[in-house]
Amino acid sequence: MLRPAVRDLTGTFEDVAAVVVDHRGDVLGWNPLGHALLAGHLGPAAPDCRERPNVARMLFLDPDHRALYRDWRSKAATTVSALHQEQARRPDDDALGGLVDELCSASEEFVAMWSQRPVRVCASAVRDLDHPEVGRLRVTNETLMLPDDDQQLGLLHARRGTPDHAALARLASRERRRGVMAGVRTDVSA
């Protein structure tokens, strides 16, 4: 469950994409820019746990999300590593086991990466993206742990004054206009 204070915090970032995930990679909330950057082709995340986007599922099974990452292999390896770590920490988590089983059934690439048993911590990475609305951009992805909730806050940002930052700002501006016109919220209230 996403705490209201964390939801409010993600909303304070104007030109930084923010997403909050649980230990399985289920999206619990994101700000409008986070949604537009990572999953604008999807509707806002549903509050129903069974319908929430999942980072690993999108990365391996959603061709639109996969195409976002020019460095897909690196992002995929980091994601598989995180799932290995969580499965070791929580061997009795049936939902996590089900996610791994689903990905093994649906993706040969996931099976190959999973069998290599990569385990590494990656709290910061530079990601090269190819976004359908704003084109190519490079962002820094910082992951912060929210220990009280065992959740992660991912922040994707670019240095001010760079073309990458300008691209994020354009996307944020478009999303604000869309949100105002449609009257929608793209965060998830769990």
JSON list of C-alpha atoms in Angstrom, two decimals:
[
{"chain": "A", "resi": 1, "resn": "MET", "atom": "CA", "xyz": [0.00, 0.00, 0.00]},
{"chain": "A", "resi": 2, "resn": "LEU", "atom": "CA", "xyz": [1.31, 3.40, -0.94]},
{"chain": "A", "resi": 3, "resn": "ARG", "atom": "CA", "xyz": [1.36, 5.83, 1.97]},
{"chain": "A", "resi": 4, "resn": "PRO", "atom": "CA", "xyz": [-0.39, 9.13, 1.22]},
{"chain": "A", "resi": 5, "resn": "ALA", "atom": "CA", "xyz": [2.78, 11.03, 2.19]},
{"chain": "A", "resi": 6, "resn": "VAL", "atom": "CA", "xyz": [4.81, 9.09, -0.39]},
{"chain": "A", "resi": 7, "resn": "ARG", "atom": "CA", "xyz": [2.13, 9.69, -3.03]},
{"chain": "A", "resi": 8, "resn": "ASP", "atom": "CA", "xyz": [2.20, 13.39, -2.19]},
{"chain": "A", "resi": 9, "resn": "LEU", "atom": "CA", "xyz": [6.01, 13.40, -2.39]},
{"chain": "A", "resi": 10, "resn": "THR", "atom": "CA", "xyz": [6.00, 11.92, -5.92]},
{"chain": "A", "resi": 11, "resn": "GLY", "atom": "CA", "xyz": [3.64, 14.71, -6.96]},
{"chain": "A", "resi": 12, "resn": "THR", "atom": "CA", "xyz": [6.15, 17.39, -5.98]},
{"chain": "A", "resi": 13, "resn": "PHE", "atom": "CA", "xyz": [8.60, 16.45, -8.72]},
{"chain": "A", "resi": 14, "resn": "GLU", "atom": "CA", "xyz": [7.90, 18.68, -11.73]},
{"chain": "A", "resi": 15, "resn": "ASP", "atom": "CA", "xyz": [10.58, 17.51, -14.14]},
{"chain": "A", "resi": 16, "resn": "VAL", "atom": "CA", "xyz": [11.63, 14.26, -12.49]},
{"chain": "A", "resi": 17, "resn": "ALA", "atom": "CA", "xyz": [9.85, 11.02, -13.32]},
{"chain": "A", "resi": 18, "resn": "ALA", "atom": "CA", "xyz": [8.95, 9.20, -10.10]},
{"chain": "A", "resi": 19, "resn": "VAL", "atom": "CA", "xyz": [7.63, 5.67, -9.64]},
{"chain": "A", "resi": 20, "resn": "VAL", "atom": "CA", "xyz": [7.09, 3.64, -6.47]},
{"chain": "A", "resi": 21, "resn": "VAL", "atom": "CA", "xyz": [7.26, -0.15, -6.67]},
{"chain": "A", "resi": 22, "resn": "ASP", "atom": "CA", "xyz": [6.97, -2.96, -4.17]},
{"chain": "A", "resi": 23, "resn": "HIS", "atom": "CA", "xyz": [9.43, -5.86, -3.79]},
{"chain": "A", "resi": 24, "resn": "ARG", "atom": "CA", "xyz": [7.88, -7.67, -6.80]},
{"chain": "A", "resi": 25, "resn": "GLY", "atom": "CA", "xyz": [8.16, -4.61, -9.04]},
{"chain": "A", "resi": 26, "resn": "ASP", "atom": "CA", "xyz": [4.42, -3.93, -8.96]},
{"chain": "A", "resi": 27, "resn": "VAL", "atom": "CA", "xyz": [3.78, -0.24, -9.60]},
{"chain": "A", "resi": 28, "resn": "LEU", "atom": "CA", "xyz": [2.14, 1.26, -6.52]},
{"chain": "A", "resi": 29, "resn": "GLY", "atom": "CA", "xyz": [2.23, 4.83, -7.75]},
{"chain": "A", "resi": 30, "resn": "TRP", "atom": "CA", "xyz": [3.89, 7.26, -10.09]},
{"chain": "A", "resi": 31, "resn": "ASN", "atom": "CA", "xyz": [3.71, 10.90, -10.88]},
{"chain": "A", "resi": 32, "resn": "PRO", "atom": "CA", "xyz": [2.33, 12.01, -14.26]},
{"chain": "A", "resi": 33, "resn": "LEU", "atom": "CA", "xyz": [5.83, 12.26, -15.75]},
{"chain": "A", "resi": 34, "resn": "GLY", "atom": "CA", "xyz": [6.75, 8.80, -14.47]},
{"chain": "A", "resi": 35, "resn": "HIS", "atom": "CA", "xyz": [3.66, 7.36, -16.12]},
{"chain": "A", "resi": 36, "resn": "ALA", "atom": "CA", "xyz": [4.24, 9.25, -19.37]},
{"chain": "A", "resi": 37, "resn": "LEU", "atom": "CA", "xyz": [7.93, 8.33, -19.54]},
{"chain": "A", "resi": 38, "resn": "LEU", "atom": "CA", "xyz": [7.67, 4.65, -18.63]},
{"chain": "A", "resi": 39, "resn": "ALA", "atom": "CA", "xyz": [4.18, 3.55, -19.64]},
{"chain": "A", "resi": 40, "resn": "GLY", "atom": "CA", "xyz": [2.32, 6.32, -21.44]},
{"chain": "A", "resi": 41, "resn": "HIS", "atom": "CA", "xyz": [0.95, 3.71, -23.83]},
{"chain": "A", "resi": 42, "resn": "LEU", "atom": "CA", "xyz": [-0.89, 2.13, -20.90]},
{"chain": "A", "resi": 43, "resn": "GLY", "atom": "CA", "xyz": [-3.74, 3.64, -18.96]},
{"chain": "A", "resi": 44, "resn": "PRO", "atom": "CA", "xyz": [-3.08, 4.75, -15.40]},
{"chain": "A", "resi": 45, "resn": "ALA", "atom": "CA", "xyz": [-2.37, 1.90, -13.01]},
{"chain": "A", "resi": 46, "resn": "ALA", "atom": "CA", "xyz": [-5.40, 0.28, -11.47]},
{"chain": "A", "resi": 47, "resn": "PRO", "atom": "CA", "xyz": [-5.80, 0.22, -7.70]},
{"chain": "A", "resi": 48, "resn": "ASP", "atom": "CA", "xyz": [-6.63, -3.50, -7.99]},
{"chain": "A", "resi": 49, "resn": "CYS", "atom": "CA", "xyz": [-3.42, -5.43, -7.28]},
{"chain": "A", "resi": 50, "resn": "ARG", "atom": "CA", "xyz": [-4.11, -7.94, -10.07]},
{"chain": "A", "resi": 51, "resn": "GLU", "atom": "CA", "xyz": [-4.22, -5.19, -12.68]},
{"chain": "A", "resi": 52, "resn": "ARG", "atom": "CA", "xyz": [-1.22, -3.11, -11.65]},
{"chain": "A", "resi": 53, "resn": "PRO", "atom": "CA", "xyz": [1.64, -2.78, -14.10]},
{"chain": "A", "resi": 54, "resn": "ASN", "atom": "CA", "xyz": [4.72, -4.74, -13.10]},
{"chain": "A", "resi": 55, "resn": "VAL", "atom": "CA", "xyz": [8.18, -3.55, -14.11]},
{"chain": "A", "resi": 56, "resn": "ALA", "atom": "CA", "xyz": [9.52, -7.03, -15.00]},
{"chain": "A", "resi": 57, "resn": "ARG", "atom": "CA", "xyz": [6.36, -8.03, -16.86]},
{"chain": "A", "resi": 58, "resn": "MET", "atom": "CA", "xyz": [6.43, -4.82, -18.89]},
{"chain": "A", "resi": 59, "resn": "LEU", "atom": "CA", "xyz": [10.14, -5.18, -19.61]},
{"chain": "A", "resi": 60, "resn": "PHE", "atom": "CA", "xyz": [9.90, -8.75, -20.92]},
{"chain": "A", "resi": 61, "resn": "LEU", "atom": "CA", "xyz": [6.34, -8.98, -22.27]},
{"chain": "A", "resi": 62, "resn": "ASP", "atom": "CA", "xyz": [5.32, -5.48, -23.40]},
{"chain": "A", "resi": 63, "resn": "PRO", "atom": "CA", "xyz": [6.96, -4.61, -26.74]},
{"chain": "A", "resi": 64, "resn": "ASP", "atom": "CA", "xyz": [6.25, -0.87, -26.31]},
{"chain": "A", "resi": 65, "resn": "HIS", "atom": "CA", "xyz": [7.94, -0.75, -22.91]},
{"chain": "A", "resi": 66, "resn": "ARG", "atom": "CA", "xyz": [10.83, -2.89, -24.10]},
{"chain": "A", "resi": 67, "resn": "ALA", "atom": "CA", "xyz": [11.42, -0.58, -27.07]},
{"chain": "A", "resi": 68, "resn": "LEU", "atom": "CA", "xyz": [11.84, 2.34, -24.65]},
{"chain": "A", "resi": 69, "resn": "TYR", "atom": "CA", "xyz": [15.23, 1.03, -23.47]},
{"chain": "A", "resi": 70, "resn": "ARG", "atom": "CA", "xyz": [18.12, 1.36, -25.90]},
{"chain": "A", "resi": 71, "resn": "ASP", "atom": "CA", "xyz": [20.13, -0.50, -23.24]},
{"chain": "A", "resi": 72, "resn": "TRP", "atom": "CA", "xyz": [17.43, -3.13, -22.77]},
{"chain": "A", "resi": 73, "resn": "ARG", "atom": "CA", "xyz": [19.84, -5.97, -21.88]},
{"chain": "A", "resi": 74, "resn": "SER", "atom": "CA", "xyz": [21.37, -3.99, -19.04]},
{"chain": "A", "resi": 75, "resn": "LYS", "atom": "CA", "xyz": [17.96, -2.99, -17.66]},
{"chain": "A", "resi": 76, "resn": "ALA", "atom": "CA", "xyz": [16.68, -6.56, -18.03]},
{"chain": "A", "resi": 77, "resn": "ALA", "atom": "CA", "xyz": [19.72, -8.01, -16.21]},
{"chain": "A", "resi": 78, "resn": "THR", "atom": "CA", "xyz": [19.23, -5.56, -13.34]},
{"chain": "A", "resi": 79, "resn": "THR", "atom": "CA", "xyz": [15.54, -6.47, -13.13]},
{"chain": "A", "resi": 80, "resn": "VAL", "atom": "CA", "xyz": [16.23, -10.22, -13.12]},
{"chain": "A", "resi": 81, "resn": "SER", "atom": "CA", "xyz": [18.87, -9.71, -10.45]},
{"chain": "A", "resi": 82, "resn": "ALA", "atom": "CA", "xyz": [16.38, -7.83, -8.27]},
{"chain": "A", "resi": 83, "resn": "LEU", "atom": "CA", "xyz": [13.84, -10.65, -8.64]},
{"chain": "A", "resi": 84, "resn": "HIS", "atom": "CA", "xyz": [16.49, -13.21, -7.63]},
{"chain": "A", "resi": 85, "resn": "GLN", "atom": "CA", "xyz": [17.31, -11.18, -4.53]},
{"chain": "A", "resi": 86, "resn": "GLU", "atom": "CA", "xyz": [13.66, -10.86, -3.56]},
{"chain": "A", "resi": 87, "resn": "GLN", "atom": "CA", "xyz": [12.95, -14.54, -4.12]},
{"chain": "A", "resi": 88, "resn": "ALA", "atom": "CA", "xyz": [15.88, -15.41, -1.84]},
{"chain": "A", "resi": 89, "resn": "ARG", "atom": "CA", "xyz": [14.55, -13.00, 0.81]},
{"chain": "A", "resi": 90, "resn": "ARG", "atom": "CA", "xyz": [10.95, -14.20, 0.47]},
{"chain": "A", "resi": 91, "resn": "PRO", "atom": "CA", "xyz": [10.86, -17.85, -0.60]},
{"chain": "A", "resi": 92, "resn": "ASP", "atom": "CA", "xyz": [7.24, -18.19, 0.57]},
{"chain": "A", "resi": 93, "resn": "ASP", "atom": "CA", "xyz": [5.90, -15.27, -1.50]},
{"chain": "A", "resi": 94, "resn": "ASP", "atom": "CA", "xyz": [3.50, -17.09, -3.83]},
{"chain": "A", "resi": 95, "resn": "ALA", "atom": "CA", "xyz": [2.79, -13.98, -5.91]},
{"chain": "A", "resi": 96, "resn": "LEU", "atom": "CA", "xyz": [6.50, -13.48, -6.54]},
{"chain": "A", "resi": 97, "resn": "GLY", "atom": "CA", "xyz": [6.91, -17.15, -7.45]},
{"chain": "A", "resi": 98, "resn": "GLY", "atom": "CA", "xyz": [3.93, -16.83, -9.78]},
{"chain": "A", "resi": 99, "resn": "LEU", "atom": "CA", "xyz": [5.48, -13.82, -11.50]},
{"chain": "A", "resi": 100, "resn": "VAL", "atom": "CA", "xyz": [8.74, -15.72, -12.06]},
{"chain": "A", "resi": 101, "resn": "ASP", "atom": "CA", "xyz": [6.81, -18.73, -13.38]},
{"chain": "A", "resi": 102, "resn": "GLU", "atom": "CA", "xyz": [4.80, -16.49, -15.73]},
{"chain": "A", "resi": 103, "resn": "LEU", "atom": "CA", "xyz": [7.94, -14.85, -17.09]},
{"chain": "A", "resi": 104, "resn": "CYS", "atom": "CA", "xyz": [9.66, -18.23, -17.51]},
{"chain": "A", "resi": 105, "resn": "SER", "atom": "CA", "xyz": [6.67, -19.51, -19.49]},
{"chain": "A", "resi": 106, "resn": "ALA", "atom": "CA", "xyz": [6.40, -16.44, -21.69]},
{"chain": "A", "resi": 107, "resn": "SER", "atom": "CA", "xyz": [10.00, -15.33, -22.35]},
{"chain": "A", "resi": 108, "resn": "GLU", "atom": "CA", "xyz": [12.99, -17.39, -23.41]},
{"chain": "A", "resi": 109, "resn": "GLU", "atom": "CA", "xyz": [15.18, -14.35, -22.75]},
{"chain": "A", "resi": 110, "resn": "PHE", "atom": "CA", "xyz": [13.94, -14.25, -19.16]},
{"chain": "A", "resi": 111, "resn": "VAL", "atom": "CA", "xyz": [14.69, -17.98, -18.75]},
{"chain": "A", "resi": 112, "resn": "ALA", "atom": "CA", "xyz": [18.24, -17.50, -20.07]},
{"chain": "A", "resi": 113, "resn": "MET", "atom": "CA", "xyz": [18.91, -14.55, -17.75]},
{"chain": "A", "resi": 114, "resn": "TRP", "atom": "CA", "xyz": [17.22, -16.24, -14.78]},
{"chain": "A", "resi": 115, "resn": "SER", "atom": "CA", "xyz": [19.35, -19.37, -15.18]},
{"chain": "A", "resi": 116, "resn": "GLN", "atom": "CA", "xyz": [22.52, -17.26, -14.96]},
{"chain": "A", "resi": 117, "resn": "ARG", "atom": "CA", "xyz": [21.43, -16.30, -11.44]},
{"chain": "A", "resi": 118, "resn": "PRO", "atom": "CA", "xyz": [22.70, -12.73, -11.60]},
{"chain": "A", "resi": 119, "resn": "VAL", "atom": "CA", "xyz": [22.72, -11.06, -8.21]},
{"chain": "A", "resi": 120, "resn": "ARG", "atom": "CA", "xyz": [23.93, -7.50, -7.95]},
{"chain": "A", "resi": 121, "resn": "VAL", "atom": "CA", "xyz": [22.66, -4.36, -6.35]},
{"chain": "A", "resi": 122, "resn": "CYS", "atom": "CA", "xyz": [22.00, -1.49, -8.70]},
{"chain": "A", "resi": 123, "resn": "ALA", "atom": "CA", "xyz": [20.71, 1.64, -6.99]},
{"chain": "A", "resi": 124, "resn": "SER", "atom": "CA", "xyz": [21.91, 4.04, -9.68]},
{"chain": "A", "resi": 125, "resn": "ALA", "atom": "CA", "xyz": [22.20, 3.70, -13.43]},
{"chain": "A", "resi": 126, "resn": "VAL", "atom": "CA", "xyz": [22.27, 5.83, -16.54]},
{"chain": "A", "resi": 127, "resn": "ARG", "atom": "CA", "xyz": [19.55, 4.77, -18.96]},
{"chain": "A", "resi": 128, "resn": "ASP", "atom": "CA", "xyz": [19.43, 5.55, -22.66]},
{"chain": "A", "resi": 129, "resn": "LEU", "atom": "CA", "xyz": [15.80, 5.77, -23.74]},
{"chain": "A", "resi": 130, "resn": "ASP", "atom": "CA", "xyz": [14.04, 6.11, -27.06]},
{"chain": "A", "resi": 131, "resn": "HIS", "atom": "CA", "xyz": [10.70, 7.65, -26.14]},
{"chain": "A", "resi": 132, "resn": "PRO", "atom": "CA", "xyz": [7.90, 7.68, -28.73]},
{"chain": "A", "resi": 133, "resn": "GLU", "atom": "CA", "xyz": [6.93, 11.28, -27.94]},
{"chain": "A", "resi": 134, "resn": "VAL", "atom": "CA", "xyz": [10.19, 13.09, -27.18]},
{"chain": "A", "resi": 135, "resn": "GLY", "atom": "CA", "xyz": [12.78, 10.89, -28.90]},
{"chain": "A", "resi": 136, "resn": "ARG", "atom": "CA", "xyz": [16.16, 9.85, -27.58]},
{"chain": "A", "resi": 137, "resn": "LEU", "atom": "CA", "xyz": [17.22, 10.92, -24.15]},
{"chain": "A", "resi": 138, "resn": "ARG", "atom": "CA", "xyz": [19.58, 9.87, -21.40]},
{"chain": "A", "resi": 139, "resn": "VAL", "atom": "CA", "xyz": [18.38, 9.86, -17.82]},
{"chain": "A", "resi": 140, "resn": "THR", "atom": "CA", "xyz": [19.91, 8.95, -14.51]},
{"chain": "A", "resi": 141, "resn": "ASN", "atom": "CA", "xyz": [17.84, 6.43, -12.57]},
{"chain": "A", "resi": 142, "resn": "GLU", "atom": "CA", "xyz": [18.27, 6.66, -8.79]},
{"chain": "A", "resi": 143, "resn": "THR", "atom": "CA", "xyz": [16.53, 4.09, -6.62]},
{"chain": "A", "resi": 144, "resn": "LEU", "atom": "CA", "xyz": [15.80, 4.98, -3.01]},
{"chain": "A", "resi": 145, "resn": "MET", "atom": "CA", "xyz": [14.61, 2.45, -0.48]},
{"chain": "A", "resi": 146, "resn": "LEU", "atom": "CA", "xyz": [11.56, 3.31, 1.64]},
{"chain": "A", "resi": 147, "resn": "PRO", "atom": "CA", "xyz": [12.37, 1.00, 4.56]},
{"chain": "A", "resi": 148, "resn": "ASP", "atom": "CA", "xyz": [9.19, 1.56, 6.56]},
{"chain": "A", "resi": 149, "resn": "ASP", "atom": "CA", "xyz": [7.17, 0.16, 3.68]},
{"chain": "A", "resi": 150, "resn": "ASP", "atom": "CA", "xyz": [9.75, -2.11, 2.01]},
{"chain": "A", "resi": 151, "resn": "GLN", "atom": "CA", "xyz": [9.19, -0.19, -1.22]},
{"chain": "A", "resi": 152, "resn": "GLN", "atom": "CA", "xyz": [11.43, 1.58, -3.69]},
{"chain": "A", "resi": 153, "resn": "LEU", "atom": "CA", "xyz": [11.15, 5.08, -5.08]},
{"chain": "A", "resi": 154, "resn": "GLY", "atom": "CA", "xyz": [12.68, 5.31, -8.53]},
{"chain": "A", "resi": 155, "resn": "LEU", "atom": "CA", "xyz": [13.61, 8.77, -9.77]},
{"chain": "A", "resi": 156, "resn": "LEU", "atom": "CA", "xyz": [14.57, 9.35, -13.39]},
{"chain": "A", "resi": 157, "resn": "HIS", "atom": "CA", "xyz": [16.08, 12.74, -14.09]},
{"chain": "A", "resi": 158, "resn": "ALA", "atom": "CA", "xyz": [18.47, 14.64, -16.32]},
{"chain": "A", "resi": 159, "resn": "ARG", "atom": "CA", "xyz": [20.84, 17.50, -15.58]},
{"chain": "A", "resi": 160, "resn": "ARG", "atom": "CA", "xyz": [19.25, 20.92, -15.99]},
{"chain": "A", "resi": 161, "resn": "GLY", "atom": "CA", "xyz": [20.26, 22.78, -19.11]},
{"chain": "A", "resi": 162, "resn": "THR", "atom": "CA", "xyz": [20.80, 19.64, -21.19]},
{"chain": "A", "resi": 163, "resn": "PRO", "atom": "CA", "xyz": [18.73, 18.50, -24.18]},
{"chain": "A", "resi": 164, "resn": "ASP", "atom": "CA", "xyz": [17.73, 15.46, -22.09]},
{"chain": "A", "resi": 165, "resn": "HIS", "atom": "CA", "xyz": [16.29, 17.70, -19.39]},
{"chain": "A", "resi": 166, "resn": "ALA", "atom": "CA", "xyz": [14.48, 19.74, -22.03]},
{"chain": "A", "resi": 167, "resn": "ALA", "atom": "CA", "xyz": [12.92, 16.52, -23.38]},
{"chain": "A", "resi": 168, "resn": "LEU", "atom": "CA", "xyz": [11.71, 15.54, -19.90]},
{"chain": "A", "resi": 169, "resn": "ALA", "atom": "CA", "xyz": [10.33, 19.04, -19.37]},
{"chain": "A", "resi": 170, "resn": "ARG", "atom": "CA", "xyz": [8.42, 18.86, -22.68]},
{"chain": "A", "resi": 171, "resn": "LEU", "atom": "CA", "xyz": [6.97, 15.50, -21.73]},
{"chain": "A", "resi": 172, "resn": "ALA", "atom": "CA", "xyz": [6.02, 16.78, -18.26]},
{"chain": "A", "resi": 173, "resn": "SER", "atom": "CA", "xyz": [4.35, 19.82, -19.78]},
{"chain": "A", "resi": 174, "resn": "ARG", "atom": "CA", "xyz": [2.37, 17.67, -22.22]},
{"chain": "A", "resi": 175, "resn": "GLU", "atom": "CA", "xyz": [1.30, 15.38, -19.42]},
{"chain": "A", "resi": 176, "resn": "ARG", "atom": "CA", "xyz": [0.19, 18.29, -17.21]},
{"chain": "A", "resi": 177, "resn": "ARG", "atom": "CA", "xyz": [-1.94, 19.63, -20.08]},
{"chain": "A", "resi": 178, "resn": "ARG", "atom": "CA", "xyz": [-3.43, 16.19, -20.69]},
{"chain": "A", "resi": 179, "resn": "GLY", "atom": "CA", "xyz": [-4.15, 15.70, -16.99]},
{"chain": "A", "resi": 180, "resn": "VAL", "atom": "CA", "xyz": [-5.79, 19.09, -16.61]},
{"chain": "A", "resi": 181, "resn": "MET", "atom": "CA", "xyz": [-7.90, 18.59, -19.72]},
{"chain": "A", "resi": 182, "resn": "ALA", "atom": "CA", "xyz": [-8.91, 15.04, -18.80]},
{"chain": "A", "resi": 183, "resn": "GLY", "atom": "CA", "xyz": [-9.08, 15.61, -15.05]},
{"chain": "A", "resi": 184, "resn": "VAL", "atom": "CA", "xyz": [-7.15, 12.37, -14.39]},
{"chain": "A", "resi": 185, "resn": "ARG", "atom": "CA", "xyz": [-4.62, 11.33, -11.80]},
{"chain": "A", "resi": 186, "resn": "THR", "atom": "CA", "xyz": [-1.92, 8.88, -12.77]},
{"chain": "A", "resi": 187, "resn": "ASP", "atom": "CA", "xyz": [-0.92, 7.84, -9.30]},
{"chain": "A", "resi": 188, "resn": "VAL", "atom": "CA", "xyz": [-2.16, 4.67, -7.68]},
{"chain": "A", "resi": 189, "resn": "SER", "atom": "CA", "xyz": [-3.99, 4.73, -4.38]},
{"chain": "A", "resi": 190, "resn": "ALA", "atom": "CA", "xyz": [-3.55, 1.25, -3.00]}
]
